[in-house]
């Protein structure tokens, strides 16, 4: 009996040792992380070095290791936001210097992650776009469950978007149409804009809407970015009631009027939505 | 930065420089009911953030498991019966915990959520050349404001997380995502593993 117990101890010790070797310095935990700010919108001249800090916080009950790395990304109307691990043509990720590749976060303790963007002296006028990914695991650390035919670990990550407008790159946004469209299955007014500039831009503001019963509701425009060269539809979602937090009931047609601004200008809009 | 944002920024800047000059504005009186008033300038700087929680946030990564042994046989002509209930098209619930809580919070405008996997386009692998497509894993959300990205071998199309307040600027959504196995194919024998990573961003 003593021999069996001894063998069992050695087996357990060996198993623990193997698991430590399989996951050096990394312990996987459920993903629960916050990042602030959620994105960076920076300006630089060729040759500049920009230094910034990203605040990270883990909300889970136990401290855990997070992995930090960069990725390329694109935002299209068809597929939304896509991230790419492989370096994309024209990527500016080689400009990024991360303070560290991994950081241990204790529960609810804010920790700063520094990074720099080294803009080359010969960088052309344009916009550098990249993402800093905050992940909480290393694939080696995921424990496999015995005797389960199909197992699928599920985890999360944060994509902190970084824009750097180099050499005075600017958006140039023009209005295409204002028409009804569908957003998340809901029929809403949409404004379509085009960006002919060389940096991303955003719309801001709200239109005043009057429905068929004379009710007045404001329609703030989506602040999704419009990337250079893109034509994008942006929903104008009716603002919720500040007291009840409920969306207003509207009877179409709705007359929209007002002004939407973008970085260097704006549009006066007067339109009737059927 | 838009014209309005610049104007707001200038206003805030003005308030910052003005504050030290306006700090001692006291008004009182010498007769009943003896009222006094002091002006106080306030400036609140609220930083933008994004938060994502997938699963229990406990000590280990949440893992959904499916047990395809012992499935009930399908009914129909015996010659066309899929053996052992594999590939019948009758969905299989996860064994053990098959529902995950997902939380998204942000105050920085529209938030998107997408899914990627480590299958290199092939699916969940059994280590012996066998694969099960990620489209066999179905996810149902109990909150339309926080829909689950539809899984596929190529990843997923990003879903928009519905904002909850401040005209699309603030998002606070919680959902329970329930996973099932579609069981529309009969895979080769083996133990299959993969991993799915959900990415939240506020572009």
Coordinates of C-alpha atoms in Angstrom, one line a residue:
Chain A
X1 CA 0.0 0.0 0.0
X2 CA 2.9 2.3 0.9
X3 CA 4.5 1.5 -2.5
X4 CA 1.3 2.4 -4.4
X5 CA 1.0 5.7 -2.4
X6 CA 4.5 6.5 -3.2
X7 CA 4.1 5.8 -6.9
X8 CA 0.9 7.9 -6.8
X9 CA 2.8 10.8 -5.2
X10 CA 5.6 10.5 -7.8
X11 CA 3.0 10.4 -10.6
X12 CA 1.3 13.5 -9.3
X13 CA 4.6 15.3 -9.0
X14 CA 5.6 14.3 -12.5
X15 CA 2.2 15.5 -13.8
X16 CA 2.5 18.8 -12.1
X17 CA 6.1 19.2 -13.4
X18 CA 4.9 18.4 -16.9
X19 CA 2.1 20.9 -16.7
X20 CA 4.5 23.6 -15.5
X21 CA 6.9 22.8 -18.4
X22 CA 4.0 22.9 -20.8
X23 CA 2.9 26.4 -19.7
X24 CA 6.1 28.3 -18.7
X25 CA 5.2 31.3 -16.7
X26 CA 1.7 31.5 -18.1
X27 CA -1.5 30.7 -16.3
X28 CA -4.8 30.8 -18.2
X29 CA -7.8 32.3 -16.6
X30 CA -11.2 33.5 -17.8
X31 CA -11.1 36.7 -19.7
X32 CA -12.3 39.8 -17.9
X33 CA -10.3 42.9 -18.8
X34 CA -10.7 46.6 -19.4
X35 CA -8.5 49.0 -21.3
X36 CA -8.4 52.8 -21.2
X37 CA -8.4 54.6 -23.5
X38 CA -10.3 52.3 -25.9
X39 CA -8.4 53.9 -28.9
X40 CA -5.7 56.4 -29.7
X41 CA -6.1 59.1 -32.4
X42 CA -2.7 60.6 -32.8
X43 CA -0.9 63.0 -35.1
X44 CA 2.8 63.0 -36.0
X45 CA 5.4 64.3 -38.3
X46 CA 7.9 62.0 -40.1
X47 CA 10.7 61.3 -37.7
X48 CA 8.6 61.8 -34.6
X49 CA 8.5 59.3 -31.7
X50 CA 5.2 59.2 -29.9
X51 CA 5.0 57.8 -26.3
X52 CA 1.7 56.8 -24.8
X53 CA 0.4 54.6 -22.0
X54 CA -2.5 52.2 -22.0
X55 CA -4.2 51.5 -18.7
X56 CA -5.2 47.8 -18.2
X57 CA -7.3 46.3 -15.5
X58 CA -8.3 42.7 -14.8
X59 CA -11.7 42.3 -13.2
X60 CA -11.6 38.6 -12.3
X61 CA -11.1 37.2 -8.8
X62 CA -7.6 36.0 -9.4
X63 CA -4.6 37.6 -10.9
X64 CA -3.6 36.4 -14.4
X65 CA -1.1 36.9 -17.2
X66 CA -2.1 38.9 -20.3
X67 CA -0.3 38.7 -23.6
X68 CA 0.2 42.0 -25.5
X69 CA 0.9 42.1 -29.3
X70 CA 0.0 44.0 -32.4
X71 CA -2.2 43.3 -35.4
X72 CA -3.4 44.9 -38.6
X73 CA -7.1 45.5 -39.0
X74 CA -9.6 46.7 -41.5
X75 CA -13.2 48.0 -41.0
X76 CA -15.6 47.2 -43.8
X77 CA -19.4 47.5 -44.0
X78 CA -19.7 43.9 -45.1
X79 CA -17.6 42.1 -42.5
X80 CA -17.1 44.7 -39.8
X81 CA -13.8 44.9 -38.0
X82 CA -11.3 42.2 -39.0
X83 CA -7.9 41.6 -37.4
X84 CA -4.9 40.1 -39.2
X85 CA -1.9 38.5 -37.5
X86 CA 0.2 38.4 -40.6
X87 CA 1.8 41.7 -41.6
X88 CA -0.4 43.3 -44.3
X89 CA 1.0 45.3 -47.3
X90 CA 1.9 48.8 -46.1
X91 CA 1.5 47.9 -42.5
X92 CA 3.0 50.3 -40.0
X93 CA 3.3 47.7 -37.2
X94 CA 7.1 47.8 -37.4
X95 CA 6.8 51.4 -36.1
X96 CA 5.3 50.1 -32.8
X97 CA 7.5 49.4 -29.7
X98 CA 5.7 47.7 -26.8
X99 CA 7.1 48.1 -23.4
X100 CA 6.5 44.4 -22.7
X101 CA 4.9 41.4 -24.4
X102 CA 3.2 40.1 -21.3
X103 CA 1.9 41.7 -18.2
X104 CA 0.5 40.2 -15.0
X105 CA -2.6 41.9 -13.7
X106 CA -3.8 41.5 -10.2
X107 CA -7.6 41.7 -9.6
X108 CA -8.9 45.3 -9.9
X109 CA -5.4 46.8 -9.9
X110 CA -4.8 49.3 -12.7
X111 CA -1.5 48.8 -14.5
X112 CA 0.0 51.0 -17.2
X113 CA 1.5 49.6 -20.4
X114 CA 3.7 52.0 -22.2
X115 CA 4.2 52.0 -26.0
X116 CA 5.9 54.1 -28.6
X117 CA 5.3 54.7 -32.3
X118 CA 8.5 55.5 -34.1
X119 CA 7.5 57.3 -37.3
X120 CA 10.3 56.9 -39.9
X121 CA 11.9 60.1 -41.2
X122 CA 10.8 59.2 -44.8
X123 CA 7.3 58.2 -43.8
X124 CA 4.8 59.4 -46.5
X125 CA 1.8 61.5 -45.7
X126 CA -1.0 59.2 -44.7
X127 CA -2.5 57.4 -41.8
X128 CA -0.9 54.6 -39.8
X129 CA -3.5 52.2 -38.4
X130 CA -2.8 49.2 -36.1
X131 CA -4.3 47.5 -33.1
X132 CA -2.8 46.5 -29.8
X133 CA -4.3 43.2 -28.8
X134 CA -4.7 42.3 -25.1
X135 CA -5.1 38.6 -24.7
X136 CA -5.2 36.5 -21.6
X137 CA -3.8 33.2 -22.6
X138 CA -1.1 31.3 -24.2
X139 CA -2.4 28.4 -26.2
X140 CA -0.1 26.0 -24.3
X141 CA -1.8 26.8 -21.1
X142 CA -5.3 25.7 -22.1
X143 CA -6.0 22.5 -20.1
X144 CA -7.4 19.7 -22.1
X145 CA -10.3 17.8 -20.5
X146 CA -10.0 14.1 -20.4
X147 CA -12.6 11.9 -22.1
X148 CA -14.5 14.7 -23.9
X149 CA -14.9 14.0 -27.6
X150 CA -15.2 17.7 -28.5
X151 CA -13.9 20.5 -26.4
X152 CA -13.8 24.1 -27.3
X153 CA -12.1 26.7 -25.0
X154 CA -13.7 30.1 -25.3
X155 CA -11.9 33.3 -24.4
X156 CA -11.7 36.9 -25.2
X157 CA -9.4 39.8 -26.1
X158 CA -9.5 43.5 -26.5
X159 CA -8.5 45.3 -29.6
X160 CA -7.2 48.8 -28.8
X161 CA -7.2 50.7 -32.1
X162 CA -4.3 53.2 -32.8
X163 CA -4.5 55.8 -35.5
X164 CA -1.5 58.0 -36.4
X165 CA -2.1 60.8 -38.9
X166 CA 1.4 61.4 -40.4
X167 CA 2.5 64.6 -42.1
X168 CA -0.8 66.4 -41.8
X169 CA -3.0 63.6 -43.2
X170 CA -6.6 64.7 -43.1
X171 CA -10.1 63.2 -43.9
X172 CA -12.2 64.8 -46.6
X173 CA -15.7 63.7 -46.1
X174 CA -18.6 64.4 -48.5
X175 CA -22.3 63.6 -48.2
X176 CA -23.7 61.1 -50.6
X177 CA -27.3 60.4 -49.6
X178 CA -29.7 60.4 -46.7
X179 CA -32.2 57.5 -47.0
X180 CA -33.9 54.8 -45.0
X181 CA -31.9 51.6 -44.3
X182 CA -31.6 48.7 -41.9
X183 CA -29.4 48.6 -38.9
X184 CA -29.4 45.5 -36.6
X185 CA -32.7 44.5 -38.1
X186 CA -34.3 47.9 -37.4
X187 CA -35.4 50.3 -40.2
X188 CA -33.8 53.6 -39.5
X189 CA -32.6 56.7 -41.4
X190 CA -29.0 56.3 -42.7
X191 CA -26.6 58.9 -43.9
X192 CA -24.1 57.8 -46.5
X193 CA -20.7 59.6 -46.7
X194 CA -17.5 59.2 -48.6
X195 CA -14.0 59.9 -47.4
X196 CA -11.7 61.1 -50.2
X197 CA -9.0 62.1 -47.8
X198 CA -5.9 60.3 -46.5
X199 CA -6.9 59.8 -42.8
X200 CA -10.1 58.5 -41.1
X201 CA -12.9 60.8 -40.2
X202 CA -16.1 60.7 -38.1
X203 CA -19.4 62.4 -38.2
X204 CA -20.7 64.0 -35.0
X205 CA -24.0 65.6 -34.1
X206 CA -27.7 64.9 -34.3
X207 CA -30.5 65.8 -36.6
X208 CA -33.9 67.1 -35.4
X209 CA -36.7 64.8 -36.5
X210 CA -40.4 65.5 -36.6
X211 CA -42.7 62.5 -37.2
X212 CA -46.1 62.3 -38.8
X213 CA -47.8 63.2 -35.4
X214 CA -45.6 66.2 -34.9
X215 CA -43.5 64.5 -32.2
X216 CA -39.9 65.8 -32.1
X217 CA -37.0 63.4 -31.6
X218 CA -33.3 63.8 -32.1
X219 CA -31.3 61.4 -34.3
X220 CA -27.6 61.3 -33.3
X221 CA -25.4 59.9 -36.0
X222 CA -23.2 56.9 -35.5
X223 CA -19.6 57.8 -34.7
X224 CA -18.1 54.8 -36.5
X225 CA -15.0 55.9 -38.4
X226 CA -14.9 56.3 -42.2
X227 CA -11.6 55.1 -43.5
X228 CA -9.8 56.8 -46.4
X229 CA -11.3 55.7 -49.7
X230 CA -14.4 54.3 -48.1
X231 CA -18.1 55.0 -48.7
X232 CA -20.0 54.2 -45.5
X233 CA -23.6 54.2 -44.4
X234 CA -24.0 55.5 -40.8
X235 CA -27.3 54.9 -38.9
X236 CA -29.1 57.8 -37.4
X237 CA -30.7 56.1 -34.4
X238 CA -33.5 58.0 -32.6
X239 CA -32.3 59.1 -29.2
X240 CA -33.8 57.4 -26.2
X241 CA -36.0 59.2 -23.7
X242 CA -33.6 60.5 -21.0
X243 CA -36.0 59.6 -18.2
X244 CA -37.4 56.3 -19.3
X245 CA -34.3 55.2 -21.3
X246 CA -36.8 53.9 -23.8
X247 CA -36.7 54.4 -27.6
X248 CA -39.4 56.7 -28.8
X249 CA -42.3 55.3 -30.9
X250 CA -42.3 57.1 -34.2
X251 CA -44.8 57.3 -37.0
X252 CA -43.2 57.8 -40.4
X253 CA -42.7 59.9 -42.5
X254 CA -40.2 61.7 -40.4
X255 CA -38.7 65.1 -41.5
X256 CA -35.0 65.4 -40.6
X257 CA -33.2 68.7 -40.4
X258 CA -30.0 70.0 -38.9
X259 CA -26.3 69.8 -39.3
X260 CA -23.8 67.0 -39.0
X261 CA -20.2 67.9 -38.5
X262 CA -17.0 66.1 -39.4
X263 CA -13.4 66.9 -38.5
X264 CA -13.0 69.8 -40.9
X265 CA -16.5 70.8 -41.9
X266 CA -20.1 69.8 -41.9
X267 CA -23.3 69.2 -43.8
X268 CA -26.7 71.0 -43.5
X269 CA -29.3 68.3 -44.0
X270 CA -33.0 68.6 -44.8
X271 CA -34.7 65.4 -45.8
X272 CA -38.0 63.5 -45.4
X273 CA -37.8 59.8 -44.5
X274 CA -40.7 57.8 -45.9
Chain B
X1 CA -11.6 66.3 -34.2
X2 CA -14.8 67.8 -35.3
X3 CA -15.7 71.5 -35.1
X4 CA -18.1 70.8 -32.2
X5 CA -15.5 68.7 -30.4
X6 CA -12.9 71.5 -30.9
X7 CA -15.4 74.1 -29.6
X8 CA -16.1 71.9 -26.6
X9 CA -12.4 71.4 -26.0
X10 CA -11.8 75.1 -26.1
X11 CA -14.7 75.6 -23.6
X12 CA -13.1 73.0 -21.3
X13 CA -9.7 74.6 -21.7
X14 CA -11.2 78.0 -20.9
X15 CA -12.9 76.6 -17.8
X16 CA -9.5 75.1 -16.6
X17 CA -7.8 78.5 -17.0
X18 CA -10.7 80.4 -15.5
X19 CA -11.1 78.2 -12.5
X20 CA -8.3 79.6 -10.4
X21 CA -9.6 83.2 -10.9
X22 CA -13.1 82.3 -10.0
X23 CA -12.5 80.2 -6.9
X24 CA -13.4 82.8 -4.2
X25 CA -16.8 84.1 -5.2
X26 CA -18.8 84.4 -2.0
X27 CA -22.2 86.1 -1.6
X28 CA -23.8 86.6 1.9
X29 CA -26.2 88.8 3.7
X30 CA -26.6 90.3 7.2
X31 CA -30.3 89.8 7.7
X32 CA -32.6 86.9 8.3
X33 CA -32.9 84.3 7.0
X34 CA -29.1 84.7 6.5
X35 CA -28.4 83.0 3.2
X36 CA -25.0 82.5 1.8
X37 CA -23.9 81.3 -1.6
X38 CA -20.6 80.2 -3.1
X39 CA -20.0 79.4 -6.7
X40 CA -18.0 76.3 -7.6
X41 CA -16.7 75.5 -11.0
X42 CA -16.6 71.8 -11.8
X43 CA -14.6 69.9 -14.4
X44 CA -15.1 66.2 -14.8
X45 CA -12.7 64.2 -17.0
X46 CA -14.1 60.8 -17.9
X47 CA -11.7 58.6 -19.7
X48 CA -12.8 56.3 -22.5
X49 CA -12.7 52.6 -21.8
X50 CA -13.7 49.2 -23.1
X51 CA -14.4 46.1 -21.1
X52 CA -15.0 42.5 -22.1
X53 CA -15.8 39.4 -20.0
X54 CA -16.1 36.0 -21.6
X55 CA -17.4 33.3 -19.3
X56 CA -17.0 33.1 -15.5
X57 CA -13.7 35.1 -15.3
X58 CA -12.6 32.3 -12.9
X59 CA -9.2 30.6 -12.6
X60 CA -9.5 28.7 -15.8
X61 CA -10.7 29.3 -19.3
X62 CA -14.3 28.2 -19.8
X63 CA -14.5 25.3 -22.1
X64 CA -17.6 24.0 -23.9
X65 CA -17.7 20.2 -24.4
X66 CA -19.9 17.9 -26.5
X67 CA -20.2 14.2 -25.9
X68 CA -21.3 12.4 -29.1
X69 CA -21.2 8.9 -27.6
X70 CA -24.6 7.5 -26.7
X71 CA -26.7 9.7 -28.9
X72 CA -30.2 8.5 -29.4
X73 CA -30.7 6.7 -32.8
X74 CA -32.8 8.5 -35.5
X75 CA -36.2 7.2 -36.5
X76 CA -36.9 6.3 -40.2
X77 CA -36.1 3.5 -42.6
X78 CA -33.4 1.3 -41.1
X79 CA -31.2 1.4 -44.2
X80 CA -30.8 5.1 -44.0
X81 CA -30.3 5.4 -40.3
X82 CA -27.2 7.2 -39.3
X83 CA -25.4 4.8 -36.9
X84 CA -25.2 5.8 -33.3
X85 CA -27.1 9.0 -33.9
X86 CA -24.1 10.7 -35.6
X87 CA -25.0 13.2 -38.3
X88 CA -28.7 13.1 -37.8
X89 CA -29.0 16.8 -37.8
X90 CA -30.6 16.7 -34.4
X91 CA -28.6 19.3 -32.3
X92 CA -26.6 18.1 -29.3
X93 CA -26.5 20.2 -26.2
X94 CA -23.2 20.7 -24.5
X95 CA -22.3 18.2 -21.8
X96 CA -21.8 20.1 -18.6
X97 CA -21.9 23.9 -18.7
X98 CA -23.0 25.0 -22.2
X99 CA -23.9 28.6 -21.4
X100 CA -21.4 31.4 -21.0
X101 CA -22.1 34.8 -19.7
X102 CA -20.6 37.6 -21.9
X103 CA -20.4 41.2 -20.8
X104 CA -19.4 44.2 -22.9
X105 CA -19.1 47.7 -21.5
X106 CA -17.7 50.9 -23.1
X107 CA -18.2 54.6 -23.2
X108 CA -16.4 55.2 -26.4
X109 CA -19.1 54.9 -29.1
X110 CA -19.9 51.9 -31.3
X111 CA -18.4 48.5 -30.1
X112 CA -17.9 45.6 -32.4
X113 CA -17.4 41.9 -31.4
X114 CA -15.9 39.3 -33.7
X115 CA -14.7 35.7 -33.3
X116 CA -11.5 34.1 -34.6
X117 CA -10.3 30.5 -34.1
X118 CA -7.1 28.6 -34.3
X119 CA -8.2 26.1 -36.9
X120 CA -6.3 27.7 -39.8
X121 CA -9.4 27.4 -41.9
X122 CA -9.9 23.7 -41.3
X123 CA -12.0 23.5 -38.2
X124 CA -11.6 21.7 -34.9
X125 CA -9.0 19.0 -35.3
X126 CA -8.5 15.5 -33.9
X127 CA -4.8 15.5 -34.4
X128 CA -5.0 12.7 -37.0
X129 CA -6.2 14.7 -40.0
X130 CA -9.9 14.8 -39.1
X131 CA -11.7 18.1 -38.8
X132 CA -15.1 19.3 -37.7
X133 CA -16.1 22.7 -39.2
X134 CA -16.7 25.5 -36.8
X135 CA -20.1 26.0 -38.4
X136 CA -21.2 22.9 -36.5
X137 CA -20.9 24.9 -33.3
X138 CA -24.1 27.0 -32.9
X139 CA -24.5 29.8 -30.5
X140 CA -27.7 31.4 -29.4
X141 CA -27.8 34.7 -27.4
X142 CA -30.6 35.6 -25.0
X143 CA -29.9 39.3 -25.6
X144 CA -30.4 40.7 -29.1
X145 CA -28.4 43.7 -28.1
X146 CA -25.3 41.4 -27.6
X147 CA -25.7 38.8 -30.4
X148 CA -23.1 36.0 -30.7
X149 CA -20.9 36.1 -33.8
X150 CA -21.8 33.1 -36.0
X151 CA -18.8 30.8 -36.0
X152 CA -17.2 29.5 -39.2
X153 CA -13.8 28.1 -40.2
X154 CA -12.9 31.5 -41.6
X155 CA -13.7 33.3 -38.4
X156 CA -16.8 35.5 -38.2
X157 CA -18.4 38.6 -39.4
X158 CA -18.2 41.1 -36.6
X159 CA -21.5 41.9 -34.9
X160 CA -22.4 45.3 -33.6
X161 CA -23.1 45.5 -29.9
X162 CA -26.1 47.7 -29.3
X163 CA -25.5 50.9 -27.4
X164 CA -27.6 51.4 -24.3
X165 CA -27.4 55.1 -23.4
X166 CA -26.1 58.6 -24.4
X167 CA -27.2 58.3 -28.0
X168 CA -24.9 55.4 -28.9
X169 CA -21.9 56.5 -26.9
X170 CA -22.4 54.2 -23.9
X171 CA -22.8 50.4 -24.1
X172 CA -23.6 48.1 -21.2
X173 CA -24.7 44.7 -22.4
X174 CA -24.8 41.3 -20.7
X175 CA -25.9 38.1 -22.5
X176 CA -25.9 34.4 -21.9
X177 CA -24.7 32.5 -25.0
X178 CA -25.8 28.9 -25.2
X179 CA -23.7 26.5 -27.4
X180 CA -24.9 23.4 -29.2
X181 CA -23.4 21.0 -31.8
X182 CA -25.4 20.9 -35.1
X183 CA -24.6 17.3 -35.7
X184 CA -25.3 17.5 -39.4
X185 CA -22.1 15.6 -40.2
X186 CA -20.7 12.3 -39.0
X187 CA -17.0 13.1 -38.2
X188 CA -14.2 10.6 -38.1
X189 CA -13.5 9.1 -34.7
X190 CA -11.3 11.0 -32.3
X191 CA -11.2 13.7 -29.8
X192 CA -11.5 17.2 -31.3
X193 CA -10.2 20.4 -29.9
X194 CA -10.0 24.0 -31.1
X195 CA -10.4 27.4 -29.5
X196 CA -12.4 30.5 -30.2
X197 CA -11.4 34.0 -29.3
X198 CA -13.9 36.8 -29.1
X199 CA -12.5 40.3 -29.8
X200 CA -14.1 43.5 -28.6
X201 CA -13.1 46.8 -30.0
X202 CA -14.3 50.4 -30.2
X203 CA -12.9 51.6 -33.5

